[in-house]
Short mmCIF file of C-alpha atoms and ligand atoms in Angstrom, two decimals:
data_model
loop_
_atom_site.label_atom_id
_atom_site.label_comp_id
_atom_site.label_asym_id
_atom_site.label_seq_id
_atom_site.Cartn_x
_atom_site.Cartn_y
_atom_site.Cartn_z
CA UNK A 1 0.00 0.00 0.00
CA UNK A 2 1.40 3.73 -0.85
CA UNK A 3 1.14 7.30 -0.52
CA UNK A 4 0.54 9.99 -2.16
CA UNK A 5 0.69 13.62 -1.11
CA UNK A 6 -2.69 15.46 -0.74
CA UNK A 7 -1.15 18.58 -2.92
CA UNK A 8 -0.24 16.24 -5.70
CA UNK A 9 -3.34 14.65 -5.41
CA UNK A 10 -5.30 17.63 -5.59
CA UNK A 11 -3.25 18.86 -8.70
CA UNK A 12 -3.97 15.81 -10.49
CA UNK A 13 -7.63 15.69 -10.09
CA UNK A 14 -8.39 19.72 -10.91
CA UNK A 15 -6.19 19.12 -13.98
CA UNK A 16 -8.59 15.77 -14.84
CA UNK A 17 -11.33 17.20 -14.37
CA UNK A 18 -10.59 20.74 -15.71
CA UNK A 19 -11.84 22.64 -13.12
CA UNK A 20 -10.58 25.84 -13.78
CA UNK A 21 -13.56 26.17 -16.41
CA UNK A 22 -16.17 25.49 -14.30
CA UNK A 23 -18.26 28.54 -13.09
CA UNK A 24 -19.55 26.36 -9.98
CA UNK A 25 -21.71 27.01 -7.08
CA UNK A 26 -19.31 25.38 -4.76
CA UNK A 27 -15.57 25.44 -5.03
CA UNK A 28 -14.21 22.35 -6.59
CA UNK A 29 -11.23 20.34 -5.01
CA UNK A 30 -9.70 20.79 -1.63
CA UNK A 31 -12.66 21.92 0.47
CA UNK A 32 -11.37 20.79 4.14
CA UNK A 33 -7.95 20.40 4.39
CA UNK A 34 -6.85 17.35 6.75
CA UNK A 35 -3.42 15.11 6.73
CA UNK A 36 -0.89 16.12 4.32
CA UNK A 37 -0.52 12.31 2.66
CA UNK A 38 -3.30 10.57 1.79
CA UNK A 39 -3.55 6.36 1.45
CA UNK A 40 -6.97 5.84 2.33
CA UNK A 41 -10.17 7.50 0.61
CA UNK A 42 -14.32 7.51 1.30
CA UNK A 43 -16.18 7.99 -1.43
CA UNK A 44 -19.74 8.81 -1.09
CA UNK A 45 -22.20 11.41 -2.53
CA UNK A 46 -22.68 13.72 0.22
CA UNK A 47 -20.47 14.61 2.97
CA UNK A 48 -23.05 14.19 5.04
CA UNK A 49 -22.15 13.09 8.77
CA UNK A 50 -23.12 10.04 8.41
CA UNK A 51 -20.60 9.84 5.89
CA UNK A 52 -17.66 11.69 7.99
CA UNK A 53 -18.55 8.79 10.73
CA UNK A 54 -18.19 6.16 8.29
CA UNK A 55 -14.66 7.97 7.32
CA UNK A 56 -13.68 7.95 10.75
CA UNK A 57 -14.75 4.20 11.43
CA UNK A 58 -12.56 3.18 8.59
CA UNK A 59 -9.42 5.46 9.52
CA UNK A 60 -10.12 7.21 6.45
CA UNK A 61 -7.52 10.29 5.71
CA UNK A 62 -9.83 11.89 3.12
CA UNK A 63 -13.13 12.24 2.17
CA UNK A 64 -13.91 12.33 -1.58
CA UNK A 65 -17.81 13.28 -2.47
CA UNK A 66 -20.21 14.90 -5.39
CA UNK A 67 -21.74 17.08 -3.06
CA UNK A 68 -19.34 19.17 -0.42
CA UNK A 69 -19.96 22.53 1.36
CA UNK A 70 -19.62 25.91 0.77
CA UNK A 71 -22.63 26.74 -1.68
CA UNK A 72 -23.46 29.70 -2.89
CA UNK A 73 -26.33 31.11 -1.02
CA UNK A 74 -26.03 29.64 2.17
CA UNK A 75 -25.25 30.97 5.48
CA UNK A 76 -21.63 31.95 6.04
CA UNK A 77 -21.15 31.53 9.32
CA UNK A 78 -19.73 27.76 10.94
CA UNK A 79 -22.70 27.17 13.34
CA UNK A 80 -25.03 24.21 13.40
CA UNK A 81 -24.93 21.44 11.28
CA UNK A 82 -22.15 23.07 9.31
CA UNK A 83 -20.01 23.46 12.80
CA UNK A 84 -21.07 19.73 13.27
CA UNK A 85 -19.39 18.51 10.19
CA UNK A 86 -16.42 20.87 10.27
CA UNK A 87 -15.33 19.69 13.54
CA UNK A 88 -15.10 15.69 13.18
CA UNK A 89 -13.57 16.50 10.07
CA UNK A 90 -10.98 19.26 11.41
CA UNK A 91 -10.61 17.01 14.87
CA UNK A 92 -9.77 13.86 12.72
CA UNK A 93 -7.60 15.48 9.97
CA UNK A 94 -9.63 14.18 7.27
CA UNK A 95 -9.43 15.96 3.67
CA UNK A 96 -12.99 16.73 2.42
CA UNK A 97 -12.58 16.74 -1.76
CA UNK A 98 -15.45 18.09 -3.50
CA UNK A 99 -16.07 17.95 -7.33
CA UNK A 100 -19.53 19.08 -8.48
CA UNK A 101 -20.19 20.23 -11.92
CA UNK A 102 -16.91 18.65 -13.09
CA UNK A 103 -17.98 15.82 -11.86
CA UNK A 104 -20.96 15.27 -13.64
CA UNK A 105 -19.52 16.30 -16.91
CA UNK A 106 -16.00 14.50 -17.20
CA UNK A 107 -16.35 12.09 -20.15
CA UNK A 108 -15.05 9.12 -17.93
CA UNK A 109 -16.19 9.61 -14.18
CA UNK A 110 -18.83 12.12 -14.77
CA UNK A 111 -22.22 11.07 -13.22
CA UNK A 112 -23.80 11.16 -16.34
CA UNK A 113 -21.80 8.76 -18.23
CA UNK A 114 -21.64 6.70 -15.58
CA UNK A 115 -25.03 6.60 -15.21
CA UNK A 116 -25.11 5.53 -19.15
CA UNK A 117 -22.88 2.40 -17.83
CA UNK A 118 -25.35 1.77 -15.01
CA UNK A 119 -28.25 1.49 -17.30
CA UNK A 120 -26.26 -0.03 -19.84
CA UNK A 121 -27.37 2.73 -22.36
CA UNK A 122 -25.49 4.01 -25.28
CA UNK A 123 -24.06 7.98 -25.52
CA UNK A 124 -25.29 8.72 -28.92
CA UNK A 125 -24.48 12.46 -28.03
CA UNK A 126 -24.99 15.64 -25.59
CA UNK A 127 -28.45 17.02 -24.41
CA UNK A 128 -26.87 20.44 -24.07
CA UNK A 129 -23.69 22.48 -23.43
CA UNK A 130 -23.37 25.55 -20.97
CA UNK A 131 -20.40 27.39 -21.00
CA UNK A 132 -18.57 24.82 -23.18
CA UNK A 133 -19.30 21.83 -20.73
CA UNK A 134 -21.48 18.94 -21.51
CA UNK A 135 -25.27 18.93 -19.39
CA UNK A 136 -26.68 15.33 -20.00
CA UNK A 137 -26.34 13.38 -22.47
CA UNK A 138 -28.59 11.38 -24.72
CA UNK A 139 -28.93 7.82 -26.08
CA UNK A 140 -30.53 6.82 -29.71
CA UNK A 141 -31.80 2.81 -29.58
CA UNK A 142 -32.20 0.61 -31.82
CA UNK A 143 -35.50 -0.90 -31.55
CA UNK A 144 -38.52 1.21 -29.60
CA UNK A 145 -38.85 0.15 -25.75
CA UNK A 146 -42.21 1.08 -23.93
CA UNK A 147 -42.55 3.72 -20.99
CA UNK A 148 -43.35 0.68 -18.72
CA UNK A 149 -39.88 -1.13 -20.28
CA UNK A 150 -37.81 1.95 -18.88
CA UNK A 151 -39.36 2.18 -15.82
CA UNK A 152 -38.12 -1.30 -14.78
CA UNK A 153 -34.82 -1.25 -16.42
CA UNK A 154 -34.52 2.02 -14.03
CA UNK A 155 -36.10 -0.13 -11.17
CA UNK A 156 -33.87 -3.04 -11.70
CA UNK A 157 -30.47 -0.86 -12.31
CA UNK A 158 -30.85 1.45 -9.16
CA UNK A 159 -32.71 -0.80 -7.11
CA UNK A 160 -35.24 1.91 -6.82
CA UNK A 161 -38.65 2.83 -8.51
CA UNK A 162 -38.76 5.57 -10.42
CA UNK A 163 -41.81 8.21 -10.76
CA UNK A 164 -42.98 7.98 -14.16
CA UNK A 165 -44.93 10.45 -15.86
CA UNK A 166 -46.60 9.34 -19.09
CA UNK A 167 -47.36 11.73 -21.85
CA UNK A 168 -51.03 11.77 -22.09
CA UNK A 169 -50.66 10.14 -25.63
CA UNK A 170 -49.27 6.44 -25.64
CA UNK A 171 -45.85 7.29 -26.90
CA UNK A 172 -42.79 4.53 -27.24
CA UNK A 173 -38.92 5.55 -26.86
CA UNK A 174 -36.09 5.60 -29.21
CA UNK A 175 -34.47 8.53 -27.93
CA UNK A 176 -33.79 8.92 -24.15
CA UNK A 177 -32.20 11.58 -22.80
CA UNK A 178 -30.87 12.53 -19.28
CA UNK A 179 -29.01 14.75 -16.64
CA UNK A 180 -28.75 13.31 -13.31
CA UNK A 181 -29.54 14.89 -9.88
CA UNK A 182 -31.65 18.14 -10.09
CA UNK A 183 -32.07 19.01 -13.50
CA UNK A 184 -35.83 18.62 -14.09
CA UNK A 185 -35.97 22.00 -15.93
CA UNK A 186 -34.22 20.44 -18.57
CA UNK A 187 -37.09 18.49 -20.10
CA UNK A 188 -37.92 21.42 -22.25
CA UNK A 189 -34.39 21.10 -23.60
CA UNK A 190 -35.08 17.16 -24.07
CA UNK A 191 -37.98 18.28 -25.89
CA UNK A 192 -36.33 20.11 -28.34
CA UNK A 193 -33.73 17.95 -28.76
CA UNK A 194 -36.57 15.00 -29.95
CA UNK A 195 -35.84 12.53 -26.79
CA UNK A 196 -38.96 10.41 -26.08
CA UNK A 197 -38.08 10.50 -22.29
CA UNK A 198 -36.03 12.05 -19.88
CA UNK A 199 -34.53 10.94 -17.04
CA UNK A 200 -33.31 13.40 -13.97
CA UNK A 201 -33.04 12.59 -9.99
CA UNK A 202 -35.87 15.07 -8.60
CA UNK A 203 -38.90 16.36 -9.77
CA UNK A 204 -41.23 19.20 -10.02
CA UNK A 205 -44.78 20.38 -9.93
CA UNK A 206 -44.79 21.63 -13.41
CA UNK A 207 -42.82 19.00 -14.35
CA UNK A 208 -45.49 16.96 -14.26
CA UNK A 209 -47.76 19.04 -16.76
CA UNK A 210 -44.93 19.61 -19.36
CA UNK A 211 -44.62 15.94 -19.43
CA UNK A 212 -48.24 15.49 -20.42
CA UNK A 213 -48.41 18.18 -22.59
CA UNK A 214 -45.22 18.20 -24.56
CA UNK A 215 -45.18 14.91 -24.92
CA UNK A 216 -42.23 13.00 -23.25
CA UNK A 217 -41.98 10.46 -20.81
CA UNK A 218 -40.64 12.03 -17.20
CA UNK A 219 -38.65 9.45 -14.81
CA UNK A 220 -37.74 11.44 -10.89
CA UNK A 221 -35.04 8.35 -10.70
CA UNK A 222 -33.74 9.95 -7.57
CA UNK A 223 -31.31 12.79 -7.00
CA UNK A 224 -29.09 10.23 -4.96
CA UNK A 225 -29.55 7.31 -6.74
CA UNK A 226 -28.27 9.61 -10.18
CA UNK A 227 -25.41 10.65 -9.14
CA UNK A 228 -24.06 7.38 -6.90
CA UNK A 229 -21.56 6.43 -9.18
CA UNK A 230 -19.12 9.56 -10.55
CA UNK A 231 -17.45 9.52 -7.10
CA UNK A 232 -17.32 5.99 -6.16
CA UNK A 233 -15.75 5.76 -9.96
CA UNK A 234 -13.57 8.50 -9.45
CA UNK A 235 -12.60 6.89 -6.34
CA UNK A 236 -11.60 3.67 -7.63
CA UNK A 237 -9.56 5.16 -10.12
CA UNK A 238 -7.21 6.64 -7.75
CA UNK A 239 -7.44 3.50 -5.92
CA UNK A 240 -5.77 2.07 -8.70
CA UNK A 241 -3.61 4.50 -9.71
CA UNK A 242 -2.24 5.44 -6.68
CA UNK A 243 -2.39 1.96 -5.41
CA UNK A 244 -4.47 3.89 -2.37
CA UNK A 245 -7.08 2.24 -0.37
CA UNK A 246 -10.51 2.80 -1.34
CA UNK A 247 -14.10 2.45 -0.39
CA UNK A 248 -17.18 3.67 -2.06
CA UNK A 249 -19.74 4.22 1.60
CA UNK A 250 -23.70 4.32 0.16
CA UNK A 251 -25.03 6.34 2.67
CA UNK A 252 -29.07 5.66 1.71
CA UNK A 253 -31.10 8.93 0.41
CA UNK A 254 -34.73 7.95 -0.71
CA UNK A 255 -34.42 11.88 -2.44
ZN1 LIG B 1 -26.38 16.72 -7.23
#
């Protein structure tokens, strides 16, 4: 088992995953900074303190998730459940690395094309771009499947039922498009883009209509459920690479 230094580390995944041309709501990379070598890494989704326990349980030096701290918006100040998490982290000298839009775009960890892997779906090409980067991504199949067909492919993949919303026409798939986590509001963009369903993590109240009435099938796979495998890929990589130890931790979210 080896080392690595966290700095090198650090430099090595914001140069992967290009962060520099992200305009993010979170910074991306070295969030918390803990031990200066690093040899054993948590993945998860969210550092969620659940997930800092599991770190600690495991002797984990660093913390690697989708979803870290910091977001734009929020409170400032380190009180609550933010002074909470800080402080198991700071007392155990854990890193906390955080990679969120980078991490759902990169062409080999990102969320979405991992997700493509997950549902063993083809990436025929890109739902959209914003400010250069890839948002979603979109799969042409062969032969037609049925709304009903998706939803348990979905089911059976994430081990999790999806809510489907049916167009109000009976309407079969050939083109299926999908960003994962939040990105609900992006069905209009699916629309235009001809997919016969979309696919996100959450939904909406007027998501609901613009299924009906635009015609596409909607699937609220879960937010969690998404975006479960950029990090835990990610993480494995490194593993590998670094010949680090590494554990993906599935801390259950039914969102
Ligand atoms: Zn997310």
């Amino acid at each position: 088992m080896m080392t690595v230094l966290r700095d090198d580390l650090v430099k090595q995944l914001s140069r992967m995953l290009r962060v520099d041309q992200f305009n993010d709501y979170c910074p991306n990379g070295l969030q918390v900074e803990g031990a200066g070598t690093v040899r054993r890494i948590i993945s998860g989704v969210t550092a969620s303190q659940a997930l800092i326990e599991a770190a600690i349980e495991r002797q984990a030096d660093t913390v690697l998730v989708h979803h870290g701290y910091f977001w734009k918006g929020e409170p400032a100040a380190v009180a609550g459940m933010k002074k909470q998490r800080l402080k198991l982290l700071l007392e155990h000298d854990i890193n906390l690395l955080a990679y969120h839009l980078p991490l759902d775009a990169h062409a080999e960890f990102g969320n979405n094309v991992q997700l493509a892997r997950v549902l063993d779906l083809p990436v025929s090409g890109e739902l959209m771009k914003q400010n250069n980067q890839v948002m979603g991504l979109f799969a042409d199949l062969d032969e037609a499947i049925s709304g009903e067909q998706l939803a348990s492919r979905l089911h059976e993949k994430l081990g999790r039922q999806a809510l489907h919303i049916a167009p109000s026409a009976n309407k079969t798939i050939k083109r299926i498009a999908w960003c994962t986590g939040g990105a609900q509001s992006y069905i209009h963009r699916a629309v235009d883009i001809g997919a016969d369903a979309y696919i996100s993590g959450e939904v909406s109240e007027p998501t609901f209509h613009t299924a009906r009435e635009l015609g596409i099938h909607y699937y609220a796979a879960g937010h969690h459920a998404t975006e479960r495998y950029g990090a835990k890929a990610l993480g494995e990589w490194l593993a590998a690479e670094y010949d680090l130890v590494h554990e993906f931790v599935d801390i259950d979210n039914p969102v």
